[in-house]
Tab-separated table of C-alpha atoms in Angstrom:
chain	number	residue	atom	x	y	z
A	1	UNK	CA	-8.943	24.995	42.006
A	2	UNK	CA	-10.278	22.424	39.548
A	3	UNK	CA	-8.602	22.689	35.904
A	4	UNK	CA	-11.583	22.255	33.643
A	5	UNK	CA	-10.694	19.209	30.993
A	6	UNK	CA	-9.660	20.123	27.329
A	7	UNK	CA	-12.481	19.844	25.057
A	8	UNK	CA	-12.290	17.001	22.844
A	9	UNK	CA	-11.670	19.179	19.617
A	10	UNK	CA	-9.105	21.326	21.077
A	11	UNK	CA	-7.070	17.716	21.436
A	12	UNK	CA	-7.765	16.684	18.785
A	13	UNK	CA	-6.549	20.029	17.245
A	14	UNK	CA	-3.108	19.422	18.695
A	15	UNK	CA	-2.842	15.910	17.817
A	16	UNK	CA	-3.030	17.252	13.998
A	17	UNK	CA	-0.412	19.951	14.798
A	18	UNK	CA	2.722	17.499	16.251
A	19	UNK	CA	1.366	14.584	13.216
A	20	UNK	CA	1.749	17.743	10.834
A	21	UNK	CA	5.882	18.504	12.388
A	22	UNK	CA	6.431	14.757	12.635
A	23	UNK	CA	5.417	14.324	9.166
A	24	UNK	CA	7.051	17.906	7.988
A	25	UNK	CA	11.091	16.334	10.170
A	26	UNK	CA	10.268	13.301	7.724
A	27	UNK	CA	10.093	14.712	4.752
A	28	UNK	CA	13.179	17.291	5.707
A	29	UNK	CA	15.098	14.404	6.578
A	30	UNK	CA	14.248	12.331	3.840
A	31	UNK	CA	15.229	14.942	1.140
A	32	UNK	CA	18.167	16.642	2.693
A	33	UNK	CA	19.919	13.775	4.305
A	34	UNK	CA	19.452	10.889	0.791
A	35	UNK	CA	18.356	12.736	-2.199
A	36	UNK	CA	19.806	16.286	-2.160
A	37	UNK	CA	23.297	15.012	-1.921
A	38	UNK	CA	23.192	12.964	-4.819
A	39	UNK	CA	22.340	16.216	-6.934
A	40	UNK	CA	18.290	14.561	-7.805
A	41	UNK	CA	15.635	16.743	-8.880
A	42	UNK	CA	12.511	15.742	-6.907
A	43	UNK	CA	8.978	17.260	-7.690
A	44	UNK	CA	7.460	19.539	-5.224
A	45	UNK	CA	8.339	23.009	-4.524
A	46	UNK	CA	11.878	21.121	-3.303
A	47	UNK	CA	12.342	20.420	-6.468
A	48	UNK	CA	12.127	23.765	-8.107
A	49	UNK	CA	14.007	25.283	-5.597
A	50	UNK	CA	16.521	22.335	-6.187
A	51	UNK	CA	16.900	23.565	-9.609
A	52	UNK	CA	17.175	26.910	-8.014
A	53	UNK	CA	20.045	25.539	-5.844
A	54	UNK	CA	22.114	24.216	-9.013
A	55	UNK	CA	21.937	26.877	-11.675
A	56	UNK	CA	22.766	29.387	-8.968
A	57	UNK	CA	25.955	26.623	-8.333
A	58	UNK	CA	24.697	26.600	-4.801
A	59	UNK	CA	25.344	29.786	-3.565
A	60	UNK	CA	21.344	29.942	-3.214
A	61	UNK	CA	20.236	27.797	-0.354
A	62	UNK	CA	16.836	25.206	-1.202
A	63	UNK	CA	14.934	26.330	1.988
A	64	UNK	CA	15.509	29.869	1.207
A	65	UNK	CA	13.718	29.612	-2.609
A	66	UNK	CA	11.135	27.246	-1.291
A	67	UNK	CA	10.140	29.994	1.239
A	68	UNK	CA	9.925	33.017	-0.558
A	69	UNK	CA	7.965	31.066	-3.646
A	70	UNK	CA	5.506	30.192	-1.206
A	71	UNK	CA	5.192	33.258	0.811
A	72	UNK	CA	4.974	35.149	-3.059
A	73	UNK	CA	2.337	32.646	-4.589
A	74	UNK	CA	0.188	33.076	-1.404
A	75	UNK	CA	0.204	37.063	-1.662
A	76	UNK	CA	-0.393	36.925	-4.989
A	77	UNK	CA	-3.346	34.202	-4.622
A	78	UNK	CA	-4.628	34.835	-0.618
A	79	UNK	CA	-8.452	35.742	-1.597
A	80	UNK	CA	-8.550	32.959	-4.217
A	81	UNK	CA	-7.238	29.773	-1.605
A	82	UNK	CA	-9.251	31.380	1.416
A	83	UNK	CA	-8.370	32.171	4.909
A	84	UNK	CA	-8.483	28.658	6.054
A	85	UNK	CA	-5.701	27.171	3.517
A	86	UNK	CA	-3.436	30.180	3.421
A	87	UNK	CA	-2.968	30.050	7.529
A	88	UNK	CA	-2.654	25.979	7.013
A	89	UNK	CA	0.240	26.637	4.627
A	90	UNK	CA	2.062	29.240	5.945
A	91	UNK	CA	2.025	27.037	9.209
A	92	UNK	CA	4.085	24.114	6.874
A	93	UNK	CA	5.822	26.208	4.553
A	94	UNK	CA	7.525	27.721	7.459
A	95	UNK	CA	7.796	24.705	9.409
A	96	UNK	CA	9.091	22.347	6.431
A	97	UNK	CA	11.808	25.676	4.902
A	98	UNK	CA	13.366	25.892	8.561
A	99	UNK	CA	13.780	22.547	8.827
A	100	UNK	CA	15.380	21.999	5.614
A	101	UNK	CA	17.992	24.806	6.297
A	102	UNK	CA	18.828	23.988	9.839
A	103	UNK	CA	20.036	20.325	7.909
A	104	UNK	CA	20.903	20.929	4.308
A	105	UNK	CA	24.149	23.058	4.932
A	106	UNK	CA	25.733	19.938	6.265
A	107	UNK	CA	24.733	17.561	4.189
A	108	UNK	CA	25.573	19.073	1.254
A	109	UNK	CA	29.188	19.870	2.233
A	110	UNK	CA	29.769	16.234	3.066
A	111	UNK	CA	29.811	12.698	1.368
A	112	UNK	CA	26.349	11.414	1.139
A	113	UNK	CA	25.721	8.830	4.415
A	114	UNK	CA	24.656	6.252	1.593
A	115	UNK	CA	26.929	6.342	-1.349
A	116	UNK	CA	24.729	3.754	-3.288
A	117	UNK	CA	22.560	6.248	-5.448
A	118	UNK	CA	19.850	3.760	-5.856
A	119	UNK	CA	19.442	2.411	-2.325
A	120	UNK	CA	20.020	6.615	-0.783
A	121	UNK	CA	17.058	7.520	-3.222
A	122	UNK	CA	14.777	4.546	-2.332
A	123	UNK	CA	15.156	5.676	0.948
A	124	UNK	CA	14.727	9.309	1.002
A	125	UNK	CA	11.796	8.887	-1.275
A	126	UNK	CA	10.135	6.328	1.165
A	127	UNK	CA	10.495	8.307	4.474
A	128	UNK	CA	9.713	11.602	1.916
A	129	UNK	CA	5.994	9.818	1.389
A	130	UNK	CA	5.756	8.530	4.835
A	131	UNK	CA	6.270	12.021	5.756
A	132	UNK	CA	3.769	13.621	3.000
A	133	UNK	CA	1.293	11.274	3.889
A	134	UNK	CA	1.221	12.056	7.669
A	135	UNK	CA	0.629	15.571	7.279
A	136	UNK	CA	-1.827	15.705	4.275
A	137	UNK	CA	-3.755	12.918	6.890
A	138	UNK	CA	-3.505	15.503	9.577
A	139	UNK	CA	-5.133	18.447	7.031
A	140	UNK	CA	-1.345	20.141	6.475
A	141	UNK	CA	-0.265	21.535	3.929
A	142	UNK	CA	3.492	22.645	2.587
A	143	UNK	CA	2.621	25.072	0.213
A	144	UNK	CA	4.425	24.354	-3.730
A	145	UNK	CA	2.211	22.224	-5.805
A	146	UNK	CA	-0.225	22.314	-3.311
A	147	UNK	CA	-1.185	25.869	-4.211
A	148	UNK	CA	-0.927	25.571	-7.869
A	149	UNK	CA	-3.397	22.562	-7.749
A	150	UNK	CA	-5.453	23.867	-5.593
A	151	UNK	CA	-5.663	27.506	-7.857
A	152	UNK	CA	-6.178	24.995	-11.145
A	153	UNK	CA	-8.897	23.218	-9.159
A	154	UNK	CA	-11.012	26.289	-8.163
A	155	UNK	CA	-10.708	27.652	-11.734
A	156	UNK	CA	-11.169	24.201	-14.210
A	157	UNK	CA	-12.332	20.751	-13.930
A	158	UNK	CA	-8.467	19.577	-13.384
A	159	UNK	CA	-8.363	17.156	-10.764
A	160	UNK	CA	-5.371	18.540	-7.790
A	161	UNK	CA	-4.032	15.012	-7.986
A	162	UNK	CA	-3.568	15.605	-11.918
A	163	UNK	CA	-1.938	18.828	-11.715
A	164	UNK	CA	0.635	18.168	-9.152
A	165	UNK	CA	1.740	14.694	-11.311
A	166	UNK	CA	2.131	17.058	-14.179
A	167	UNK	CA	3.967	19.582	-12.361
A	168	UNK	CA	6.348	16.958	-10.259
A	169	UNK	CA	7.394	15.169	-13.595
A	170	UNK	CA	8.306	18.756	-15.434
A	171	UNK	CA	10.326	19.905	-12.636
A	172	UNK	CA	12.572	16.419	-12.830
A	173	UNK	CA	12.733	16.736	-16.649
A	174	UNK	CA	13.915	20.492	-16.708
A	175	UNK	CA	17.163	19.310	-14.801
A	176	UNK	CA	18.129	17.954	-17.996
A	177	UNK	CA	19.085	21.908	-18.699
A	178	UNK	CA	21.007	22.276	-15.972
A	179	UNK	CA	24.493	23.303	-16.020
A	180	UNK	CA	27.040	20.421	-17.146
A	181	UNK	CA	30.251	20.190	-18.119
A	182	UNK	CA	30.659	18.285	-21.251
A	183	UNK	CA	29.043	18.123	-24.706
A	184	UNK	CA	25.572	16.986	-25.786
A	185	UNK	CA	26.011	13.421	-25.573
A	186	UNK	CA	27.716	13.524	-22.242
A	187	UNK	CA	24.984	15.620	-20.889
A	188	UNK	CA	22.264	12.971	-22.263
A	189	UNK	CA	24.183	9.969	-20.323
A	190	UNK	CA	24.634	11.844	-17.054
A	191	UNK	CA	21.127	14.111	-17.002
A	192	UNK	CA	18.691	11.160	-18.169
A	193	UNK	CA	19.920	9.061	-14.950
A	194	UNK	CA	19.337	11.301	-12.599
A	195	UNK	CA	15.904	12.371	-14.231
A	196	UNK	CA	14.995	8.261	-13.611
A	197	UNK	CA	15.821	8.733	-10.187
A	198	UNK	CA	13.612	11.932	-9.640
A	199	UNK	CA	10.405	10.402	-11.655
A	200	UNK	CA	11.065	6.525	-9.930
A	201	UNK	CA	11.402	8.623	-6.156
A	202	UNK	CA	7.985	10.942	-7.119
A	203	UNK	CA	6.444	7.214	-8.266
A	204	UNK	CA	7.332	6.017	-5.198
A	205	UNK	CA	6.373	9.069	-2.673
A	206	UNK	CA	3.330	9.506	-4.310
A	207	UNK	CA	1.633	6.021	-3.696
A	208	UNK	CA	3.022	5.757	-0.322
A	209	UNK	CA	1.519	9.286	0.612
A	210	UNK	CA	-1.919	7.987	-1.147
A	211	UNK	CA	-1.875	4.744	0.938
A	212	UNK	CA	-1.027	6.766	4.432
A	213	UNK	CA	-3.877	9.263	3.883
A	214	UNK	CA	-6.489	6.902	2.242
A	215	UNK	CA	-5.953	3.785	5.070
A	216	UNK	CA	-8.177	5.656	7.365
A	217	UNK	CA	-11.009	6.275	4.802
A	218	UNK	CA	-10.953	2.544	2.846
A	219	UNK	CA	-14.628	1.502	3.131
A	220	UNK	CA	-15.710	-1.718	3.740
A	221	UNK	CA	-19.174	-3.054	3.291
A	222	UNK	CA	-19.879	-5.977	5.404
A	223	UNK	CA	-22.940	-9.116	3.889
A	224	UNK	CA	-23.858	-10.898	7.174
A	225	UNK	CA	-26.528	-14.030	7.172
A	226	UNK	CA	-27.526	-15.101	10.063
A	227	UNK	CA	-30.891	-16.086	11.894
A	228	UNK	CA	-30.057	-13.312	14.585
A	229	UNK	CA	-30.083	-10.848	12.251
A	230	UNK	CA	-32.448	-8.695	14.802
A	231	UNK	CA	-29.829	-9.078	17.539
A	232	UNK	CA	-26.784	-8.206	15.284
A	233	UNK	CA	-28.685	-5.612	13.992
A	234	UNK	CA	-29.537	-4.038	17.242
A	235	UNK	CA	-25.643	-4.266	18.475
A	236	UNK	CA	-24.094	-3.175	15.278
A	237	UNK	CA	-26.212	0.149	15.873
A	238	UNK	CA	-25.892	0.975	18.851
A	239	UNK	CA	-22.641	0.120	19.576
A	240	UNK	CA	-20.574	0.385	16.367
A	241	UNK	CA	-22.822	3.845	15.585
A	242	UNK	CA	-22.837	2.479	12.228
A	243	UNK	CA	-26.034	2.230	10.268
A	244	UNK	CA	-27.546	-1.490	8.742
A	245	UNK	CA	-29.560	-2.110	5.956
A	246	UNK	CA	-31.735	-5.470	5.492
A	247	UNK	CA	-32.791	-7.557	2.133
A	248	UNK	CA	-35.428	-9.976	2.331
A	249	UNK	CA	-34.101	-13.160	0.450
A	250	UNK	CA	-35.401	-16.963	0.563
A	251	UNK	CA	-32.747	-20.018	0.570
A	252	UNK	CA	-32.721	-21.901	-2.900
A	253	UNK	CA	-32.297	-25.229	-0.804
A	254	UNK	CA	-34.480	-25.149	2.008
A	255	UNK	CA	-36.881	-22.264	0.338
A	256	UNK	CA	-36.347	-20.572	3.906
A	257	UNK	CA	-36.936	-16.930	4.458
A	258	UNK	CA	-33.679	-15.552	5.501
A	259	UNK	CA	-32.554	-11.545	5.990
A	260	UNK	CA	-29.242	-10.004	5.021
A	261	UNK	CA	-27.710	-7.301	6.490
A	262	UNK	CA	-25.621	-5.243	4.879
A	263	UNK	CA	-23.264	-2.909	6.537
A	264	UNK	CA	-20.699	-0.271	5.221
A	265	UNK	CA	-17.863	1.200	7.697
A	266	UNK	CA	-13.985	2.800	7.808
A	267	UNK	CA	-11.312	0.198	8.170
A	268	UNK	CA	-11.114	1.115	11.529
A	269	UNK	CA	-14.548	-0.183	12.092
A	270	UNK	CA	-14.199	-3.465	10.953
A	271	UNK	CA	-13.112	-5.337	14.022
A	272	UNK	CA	-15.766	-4.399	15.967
A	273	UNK	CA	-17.934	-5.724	13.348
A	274	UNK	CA	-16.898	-8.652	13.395
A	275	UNK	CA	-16.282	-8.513	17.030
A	276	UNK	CA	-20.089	-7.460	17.453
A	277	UNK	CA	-21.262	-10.803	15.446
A	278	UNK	CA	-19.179	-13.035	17.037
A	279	UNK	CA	-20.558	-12.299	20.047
A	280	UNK	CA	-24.415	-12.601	19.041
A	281	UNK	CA	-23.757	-15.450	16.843
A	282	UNK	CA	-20.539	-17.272	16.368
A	283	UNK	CA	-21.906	-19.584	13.103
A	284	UNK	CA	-23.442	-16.753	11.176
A	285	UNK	CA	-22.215	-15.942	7.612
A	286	UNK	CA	-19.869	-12.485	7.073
A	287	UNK	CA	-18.897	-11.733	3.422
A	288	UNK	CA	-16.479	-9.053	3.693
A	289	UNK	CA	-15.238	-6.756	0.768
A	290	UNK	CA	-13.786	-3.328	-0.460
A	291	UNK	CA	-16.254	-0.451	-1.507
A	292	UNK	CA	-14.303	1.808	-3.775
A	293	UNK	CA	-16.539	4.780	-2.716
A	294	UNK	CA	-18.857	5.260	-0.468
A	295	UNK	CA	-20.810	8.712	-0.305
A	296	UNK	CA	-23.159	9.720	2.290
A	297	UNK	CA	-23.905	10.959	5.487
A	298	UNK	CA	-20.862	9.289	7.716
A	299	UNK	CA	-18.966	8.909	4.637
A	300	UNK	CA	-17.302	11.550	2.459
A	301	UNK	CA	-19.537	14.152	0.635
A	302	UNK	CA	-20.432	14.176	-3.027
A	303	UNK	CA	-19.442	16.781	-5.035
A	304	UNK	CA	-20.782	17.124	-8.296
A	305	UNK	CA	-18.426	19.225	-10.485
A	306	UNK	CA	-19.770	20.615	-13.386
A	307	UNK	CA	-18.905	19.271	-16.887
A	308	UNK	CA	-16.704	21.112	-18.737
A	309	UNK	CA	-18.634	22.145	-21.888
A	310	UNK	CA	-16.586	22.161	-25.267
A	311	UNK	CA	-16.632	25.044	-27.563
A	312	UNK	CA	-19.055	23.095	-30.123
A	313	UNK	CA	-21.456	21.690	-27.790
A	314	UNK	CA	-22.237	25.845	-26.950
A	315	UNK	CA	-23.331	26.231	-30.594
């Protein structure tokens, strides 16, 4: 009996599910084992349930809050987010709150493995965005912020990267109210430290998630001159599937007619660009650069949001 092969999507399927755990045991590891034992408020839905964790003086356990807030906010919110992103999210919220409490009972009854504050938080805030990053690349989805953003972005013109900045920095600064011992200006010195160390760790998780998801999509738009240009043309079509536009231009010099082609692809493409002229034409001319957006078919769609309108433009 001949096992049929696995269709192409159904790999690729699982290939998103173990980059969504790999990136979900980074993140768990990242928080639990350097930042939660130095008592730091992160942003995130780790971070309220971190707050969660300390006013209850840690008899309430961070995967437990971070579970039922997301399992609540999706009941209460299901029709709005759509079948797609609720199933997506439940997936990681489930995944990321069980890993978290299989690990954070231990490290948080024993001495942090880096007693350097600075050098633990660094840490747990790099793997924490190396994490993020692999499984928002791979379409998953924790729950937290990510619901709140995306429930502000289907009902006003706020941006989901916006909302979740705004959210991430007022979780750190409500730590300040935590429970302390001491007076006023005891609570200042000690509270204001740690709330550096949860906006410098969001600083830092953030761009390293944006750079992991966005190295994939970077465009880059390719100016070739050559006098093959019919030849490079040709390959760069058919074998790069990529499409090629040509100018008409003359030489200032010579007063030559020449042809440029100009070419937009992924990062991934580029080599084989470049791969593809070198082979037709070793001397022609490649001007290579970064195209902050490209929109299109083979590119990402445009969306045209409406415009907010202000109460006195509707007069």
């Amino acid at each position: 009996m001949i096992t049929p092969p696995i269709p192409n999507y159904s790999k690729a399927k699982v290939r998103d599910y173990l980059m969504i755990v790999a990136g979900m045991a980074l993140y768990a590891v990242g928080f639990t084992v350097f930042i939660l034992p130095h008592d730091i408020v992160v942003g995130g839905m780790a971070g309220f349930s971190t707050l969660v964790y300390f006013a209850s003086g840690q008899t309430i356990p961070v995967a437990v809050t971070m579970y039922a807030v997301n399992i609540l906010m999706l009941v209460c919110w299901c029709r709005t987010l759509g079948r797609t992103f609720v199933v997506r999210t439940v997936f990681g919220a489930t995944l990321l709150s069980l890993l978290i409490g299989l690990i954070e009972g231990y490290f948080t009854s024993h001495p942090p493995i880096v007693t350097d504050t600075t050098m633990s938080v660094l840490m747990g805030a790099a793997i924490c965005g190396c994490g993020i990053g692999m499984y928002y690349a791979h379409k998953g989805s924790a729950g937290g912020t990510d619901i709140v953003a995306a429930i502000f972005e289907r009902k006003s013109n706020v941006s989901i990267g916006r909302t979740m900045m705004v959210i991430d920095v007022a979780i750190v600064t409500c730590s300040f109210f935590l429970p302390f011992d001491g007076d006023l200006d005891a609570r200042i010195q000690g509270r204001v430290e740690t709330i550096i160390y949860g906006w410098v760790s969001i600083a830092i998780y953030s761009l390293l998630a944006n750079y992991i998801v966005n190295a994939d999509k970077q465009t880059i738009q390719f100016l070739i001159l050559s006098s093959k240009w019919r030849e490079i043309a040709h390959s760069i079509t058919h074998e790069s599937g990529r499409g090629v536009t040509t100018f008409d231009g003359k030489g200032f010099w010579t007063g030559e007619d020449r042809t440029m082609l100009v070419v937009w692809c992924r990062q991934f493409d580029a080599d084989r660009i470049y791969e593809i002229v070198r082979k037709v034409d070793e001397g022609a001319y490649i001007i290579q650069s970064d195209a902050r957006s490209v929109y299109g078919n083979g590119f990402d769609p445009l969306r045209n949001k409406p415009r907010k309108v202000l109460p006195r433009e509707q007069e």
